[in-house]
Amino acid sequence: MNKNDVVKIMEVVISNPFFRDFVIKKSDNSIFYKDDYGFRKVHFWYYNSYDLERDALALEVQPNFDVRFNVLHKWFEKYSKRTLRDQRDDYSLGFTGGMLGTLDEFYFLENRKDYNKDLKRLCENVVNNSKRVFTNFQTLEDYYNYCINDVILGKRELPDEGFEWVTEYLIATKIVKPSSYDLVKTIILQRVEWMKGRKNPNIELYYNDIPTILDDLENTNFSAEKHGKILL
């Protein structure tokens, strides 16, 4: 089994009415919906693998569920050390099946035994997880409450890798709840210093630019940016 089989799987998944406005992107092994505000994407990672339960060679498929709010990313393009393509493909929130309390991977046997049964199970999982993620994260308010407000309330820890989440969190706070900006900034910068002490490579890459980045961010009026609800 190979990439063509993954495309066929995506074609079956996207036939569900929930995905009526989604399109298949073969080059990315994904189905996605995009508008002026961002995108919703199901990415199908796949590998040649082995199904231990059935003791057989298999194609392993791992669906991931991604949400992007453009306003959180586009501003940072001028500072990003990545390619523009990578920057514009980035997502704001990403979930695996395991993170949602469901299966992470699905197996399709090389001999195609139980294929329809396996396909049905994957499709049901993808539809259910997509409904959960894409309906719960349609606005910046949803993003703020999940990523940032829960940090303030002590329900969630800040990321311990990467850098771009720093500006994404600050932009979201500036737009959704500007009265909390100073508090969120203080919490984030404490985390940055902790990561710097651990020699996190992404933090070290941007560390000297942080004062300039924050000054620019704080003097940018994001109210003029498009950050409405991503409709499905």
Tab-separated table of C-alpha atoms in Angstrom:
chain	number	residue	atom	x	y	z
A	1	MET	CA	0.000	0.000	0.000
A	2	ASN	CA	1.219	3.524	-0.744
A	3	LYS	CA	0.336	7.196	-1.155
A	4	ASN	CA	-2.384	6.364	-3.683
A	5	ASP	CA	-4.132	4.350	-1.011
A	6	VAL	CA	-3.967	7.341	1.327
A	7	VAL	CA	-5.537	9.527	-1.369
A	8	LYS	CA	-8.356	6.999	-1.737
A	9	ILE	CA	-8.860	7.046	2.021
A	10	MET	CA	-9.067	10.852	1.968
A	11	GLU	CA	-11.603	10.702	-0.864
A	12	VAL	CA	-13.857	8.509	1.257
A	13	VAL	CA	-13.412	10.689	4.349
A	14	ILE	CA	-14.197	13.911	2.500
A	15	SER	CA	-17.441	12.460	1.135
A	16	ASN	CA	-18.958	12.899	4.603
A	17	PRO	CA	-21.351	15.903	4.639
A	18	PHE	CA	-19.368	17.524	7.454
A	19	PHE	CA	-16.495	18.061	5.012
A	20	ARG	CA	-18.639	19.480	2.197
A	21	ASP	CA	-16.494	22.649	1.951
A	22	PHE	CA	-13.149	20.872	2.327
A	23	VAL	CA	-10.806	20.025	-0.529
A	24	ILE	CA	-8.083	17.412	-0.900
A	25	LYS	CA	-4.477	18.556	-1.067
A	26	LYS	CA	-2.599	15.529	-2.365
A	27	SER	CA	0.845	17.102	-2.026
A	28	ASP	CA	0.223	17.561	1.695
A	29	ASN	CA	-1.767	14.370	2.319
A	30	SER	CA	-4.529	16.456	3.817
A	31	ILE	CA	-8.080	17.670	3.495
A	32	PHE	CA	-8.599	21.307	4.382
A	33	TYR	CA	-10.937	24.255	4.472
A	34	LYS	CA	-9.523	27.762	4.103
A	35	ASP	CA	-10.934	31.279	4.182
A	36	ASP	CA	-9.622	34.798	4.838
A	37	TYR	CA	-9.261	34.098	8.546
A	38	GLY	CA	-7.350	30.816	8.525
A	39	PHE	CA	-7.757	27.122	7.875
A	40	ARG	CA	-8.984	23.823	9.255
A	41	LYS	CA	-6.968	20.784	8.222
A	42	VAL	CA	-6.869	17.038	8.741
A	43	HIS	CA	-3.388	15.807	7.905
A	44	PHE	CA	-2.958	12.104	7.217
A	45	TRP	CA	0.533	11.003	8.172
A	46	TYR	CA	1.290	7.525	6.885
A	47	TYR	CA	4.039	4.934	7.213
A	48	ASN	CA	4.858	1.406	6.144
A	49	SER	CA	4.330	-0.426	9.397
A	50	TYR	CA	3.252	-3.611	11.113
A	51	ASP	CA	-0.022	-4.406	12.863
A	52	LEU	CA	1.028	-6.335	15.960
A	53	GLU	CA	-2.520	-7.353	16.836
A	54	ARG	CA	-3.058	-9.026	13.467
A	55	ASP	CA	0.587	-9.988	12.945
A	56	ALA	CA	0.743	-8.564	9.432
A	57	LEU	CA	2.380	-5.873	7.319
A	58	ALA	CA	0.243	-2.773	7.160
A	59	LEU	CA	-0.095	0.848	6.160
A	60	GLU	CA	-0.242	2.949	9.318
A	61	VAL	CA	-2.271	6.168	9.080
A	62	GLN	CA	-2.204	8.875	11.749
A	63	PRO	CA	-4.752	11.693	11.354
A	64	ASN	CA	-3.853	15.050	12.909
A	65	PHE	CA	-6.325	17.902	13.349
A	66	ASP	CA	-5.003	21.436	12.835
A	67	VAL	CA	-6.490	24.919	13.206
A	68	ARG	CA	-4.896	28.157	12.025
A	69	PHE	CA	-5.804	31.782	12.707
A	70	ASN	CA	-3.904	33.846	10.149
A	71	VAL	CA	-3.691	36.942	12.333
A	72	LEU	CA	-1.511	35.062	14.833
A	73	HIS	CA	1.068	34.119	12.201
A	74	LYS	CA	1.217	36.583	9.313
A	75	TRP	CA	2.591	39.452	11.399
A	76	PHE	CA	5.591	37.339	12.433
A	77	GLU	CA	6.645	36.537	8.862
A	78	LYS	CA	9.128	39.436	8.805
A	79	TYR	CA	10.958	37.980	11.827
A	80	SER	CA	10.665	34.272	11.106
A	81	LYS	CA	13.827	32.268	10.498
A	82	ARG	CA	11.846	29.710	8.516
A	83	THR	CA	10.896	29.729	4.856
A	84	LEU	CA	7.801	31.703	3.948
A	85	ARG	CA	6.122	28.500	2.810
A	86	ASP	CA	6.733	26.791	6.138
A	87	GLN	CA	5.533	29.873	7.979
A	88	ARG	CA	2.284	29.996	6.027
A	89	ASP	CA	1.664	26.275	6.469
A	90	ASP	CA	1.978	26.567	10.236
A	91	TYR	CA	-1.030	26.023	12.470
A	92	SER	CA	-2.175	27.657	15.704
A	93	LEU	CA	-3.493	24.500	17.350
A	94	GLY	CA	-2.783	20.877	16.531
A	95	PHE	CA	-4.242	17.704	17.995
A	96	THR	CA	-3.489	14.018	17.567
A	97	GLY	CA	-6.113	11.398	18.204
A	98	GLY	CA	-4.362	10.516	21.446
A	99	MET	CA	-4.602	14.104	22.660
A	100	LEU	CA	-8.358	13.864	22.118
A	101	GLY	CA	-8.640	10.594	24.018
A	102	THR	CA	-9.085	8.462	20.902
A	103	LEU	CA	-6.856	6.314	18.700
A	104	ASP	CA	-3.614	7.768	17.352
A	105	GLU	CA	-3.129	5.347	14.483
A	106	PHE	CA	-5.078	3.098	12.151
A	107	TYR	CA	-3.785	0.070	10.261
A	108	PHE	CA	-4.678	-1.128	6.772
A	109	LEU	CA	-3.285	-4.567	6.020
A	110	GLU	CA	-1.214	-5.088	2.893
A	111	ASN	CA	-3.421	-8.038	1.939
A	112	ARG	CA	-6.463	-5.727	2.333
A	113	LYS	CA	-8.170	-8.085	4.737
A	114	ASP	CA	-10.794	-6.187	6.797
A	115	TYR	CA	-10.174	-3.113	4.624
A	116	ASN	CA	-13.768	-1.847	4.667
A	117	LYS	CA	-14.018	-2.391	8.406
A	118	ASP	CA	-10.743	-0.539	9.004
A	119	LEU	CA	-11.784	2.288	6.696
A	120	LYS	CA	-15.123	2.692	8.462
A	121	ARG	CA	-13.389	2.912	11.831
A	122	LEU	CA	-10.946	5.565	10.597
A	123	CYS	CA	-13.701	7.617	8.946
A	124	GLU	CA	-15.835	7.622	12.081
A	125	ASN	CA	-12.853	8.711	14.160
A	126	VAL	CA	-11.848	11.502	11.773
A	127	VAL	CA	-15.385	12.870	11.528
A	128	ASN	CA	-15.941	12.808	15.296
A	129	ASN	CA	-12.574	14.360	16.128
A	130	SER	CA	-12.952	16.983	13.400
A	131	LYS	CA	-16.354	18.011	14.706
A	132	ARG	CA	-14.920	18.300	18.187
A	133	VAL	CA	-11.863	20.346	17.211
A	134	PHE	CA	-13.234	22.477	14.391
A	135	THR	CA	-16.438	23.491	16.164
A	136	ASN	CA	-14.722	24.196	19.494
A	137	PHE	CA	-11.987	26.391	17.986
A	138	GLN	CA	-13.663	28.763	15.545
A	139	THR	CA	-12.690	32.102	17.067
A	140	LEU	CA	-9.718	33.791	18.697
A	141	GLU	CA	-11.756	33.826	21.895
A	142	ASP	CA	-11.835	30.026	21.780
A	143	TYR	CA	-8.076	29.983	21.217
A	144	TYR	CA	-7.438	32.477	24.024
A	145	ASN	CA	-9.558	30.582	26.544
A	146	TYR	CA	-7.856	27.272	25.772
A	147	CYS	CA	-4.231	28.360	25.375
A	148	ILE	CA	-3.890	31.425	27.549
A	149	ASN	CA	-6.675	31.820	30.086
A	150	ASP	CA	-6.110	28.265	31.301
A	151	VAL	CA	-2.448	29.196	31.886
A	152	ILE	CA	-3.496	32.197	33.966
A	153	LEU	CA	-5.833	29.942	35.961
A	154	GLY	CA	-3.078	27.382	36.486
A	155	LYS	CA	-4.872	24.669	34.501
A	156	ARG	CA	-2.267	24.450	31.761
A	157	GLU	CA	1.478	25.001	31.392
A	158	LEU	CA	3.070	27.135	28.720
A	159	PRO	CA	4.928	25.348	25.904
A	160	ASP	CA	8.490	24.278	26.673
A	161	GLU	CA	9.780	24.323	23.098
A	162	GLY	CA	9.660	26.599	20.072
A	163	PHE	CA	9.419	30.384	20.025
A	164	GLU	CA	6.590	31.517	17.795
A	165	TRP	CA	3.969	30.628	20.387
A	166	VAL	CA	5.322	33.636	22.322
A	167	THR	CA	4.091	36.169	19.771
A	168	GLU	CA	0.983	34.121	18.950
A	169	TYR	CA	-0.121	34.183	22.595
A	170	LEU	CA	0.648	37.882	22.954
A	171	ILE	CA	-1.208	38.828	19.761
A	172	ALA	CA	-4.240	36.799	20.844
A	173	THR	CA	-4.206	38.489	24.251
A	174	LYS	CA	-3.817	41.943	22.705
A	175	ILE	CA	-6.901	41.314	20.550
A	176	VAL	CA	-9.148	39.319	22.880
A	177	LYS	CA	-8.315	40.651	26.344
A	178	PRO	CA	-5.901	43.598	26.241
A	179	SER	CA	-6.405	44.215	29.967
A	180	SER	CA	-4.509	40.967	30.627
A	181	TYR	CA	-1.640	41.757	28.264
A	182	ASP	CA	0.895	42.870	30.900
A	183	LEU	CA	0.172	39.834	33.081
A	184	VAL	CA	0.435	37.410	30.164
A	185	LYS	CA	3.622	39.088	28.947
A	186	THR	CA	5.206	38.711	32.384
A	187	ILE	CA	4.274	35.024	32.599
A	188	ILE	CA	5.558	34.365	29.077
A	189	LEU	CA	8.872	36.169	29.577
A	190	GLN	CA	9.475	34.171	32.747
A	191	ARG	CA	8.994	31.042	30.674
A	192	VAL	CA	11.336	32.361	27.990
A	193	GLU	CA	14.085	32.913	30.564
A	194	TRP	CA	13.533	29.408	31.929
A	195	MET	CA	13.833	27.976	28.409
A	196	LYS	CA	16.922	30.104	27.762
A	197	GLY	CA	18.491	28.615	30.877
A	198	ARG	CA	17.865	25.177	29.410
A	199	LYS	CA	19.546	26.298	26.160
A	200	ASN	CA	16.433	25.782	24.078
A	201	PRO	CA	17.672	26.257	20.484
A	202	ASN	CA	14.588	28.113	19.250
A	203	ILE	CA	14.670	30.578	22.120
A	204	GLU	CA	18.397	31.143	21.605
A	205	LEU	CA	17.769	31.758	17.900
A	206	TYR	CA	15.423	34.669	18.624
A	207	TYR	CA	16.542	35.766	22.082
A	208	ASN	CA	18.503	38.881	21.075
A	209	ASP	CA	15.631	40.019	18.850
A	210	ILE	CA	12.948	39.754	21.534
A	211	PRO	CA	13.024	43.448	22.619
A	212	THR	CA	12.626	44.584	19.000
A	213	ILE	CA	9.906	42.013	18.290
A	214	LEU	CA	7.898	42.935	21.383
A	215	ASP	CA	8.232	46.668	20.766
A	216	ASP	CA	6.941	46.209	17.226
A	217	LEU	CA	4.117	43.939	18.370
A	218	GLU	CA	3.002	46.337	21.079
A	219	ASN	CA	2.885	49.227	18.609
A	220	THR	CA	0.881	47.302	16.009
A	221	ASN	CA	-2.864	47.825	15.746
A	222	PHE	CA	-4.267	44.350	15.213
A	223	SER	CA	-7.865	45.570	15.240
A	224	ALA	CA	-7.522	46.229	11.508
A	225	GLU	CA	-6.575	42.602	10.840
A	226	LYS	CA	-9.072	39.952	9.839
A	227	HIS	CA	-9.687	37.718	12.813
A	228	GLY	CA	-13.352	36.815	12.655
A	229	LYS	CA	-14.997	33.452	12.972
A	230	ILE	CA	-13.895	30.697	10.629
A	231	LEU	CA	-17.166	29.257	9.421
A	232	LEU	CA	-17.804	25.660	8.406
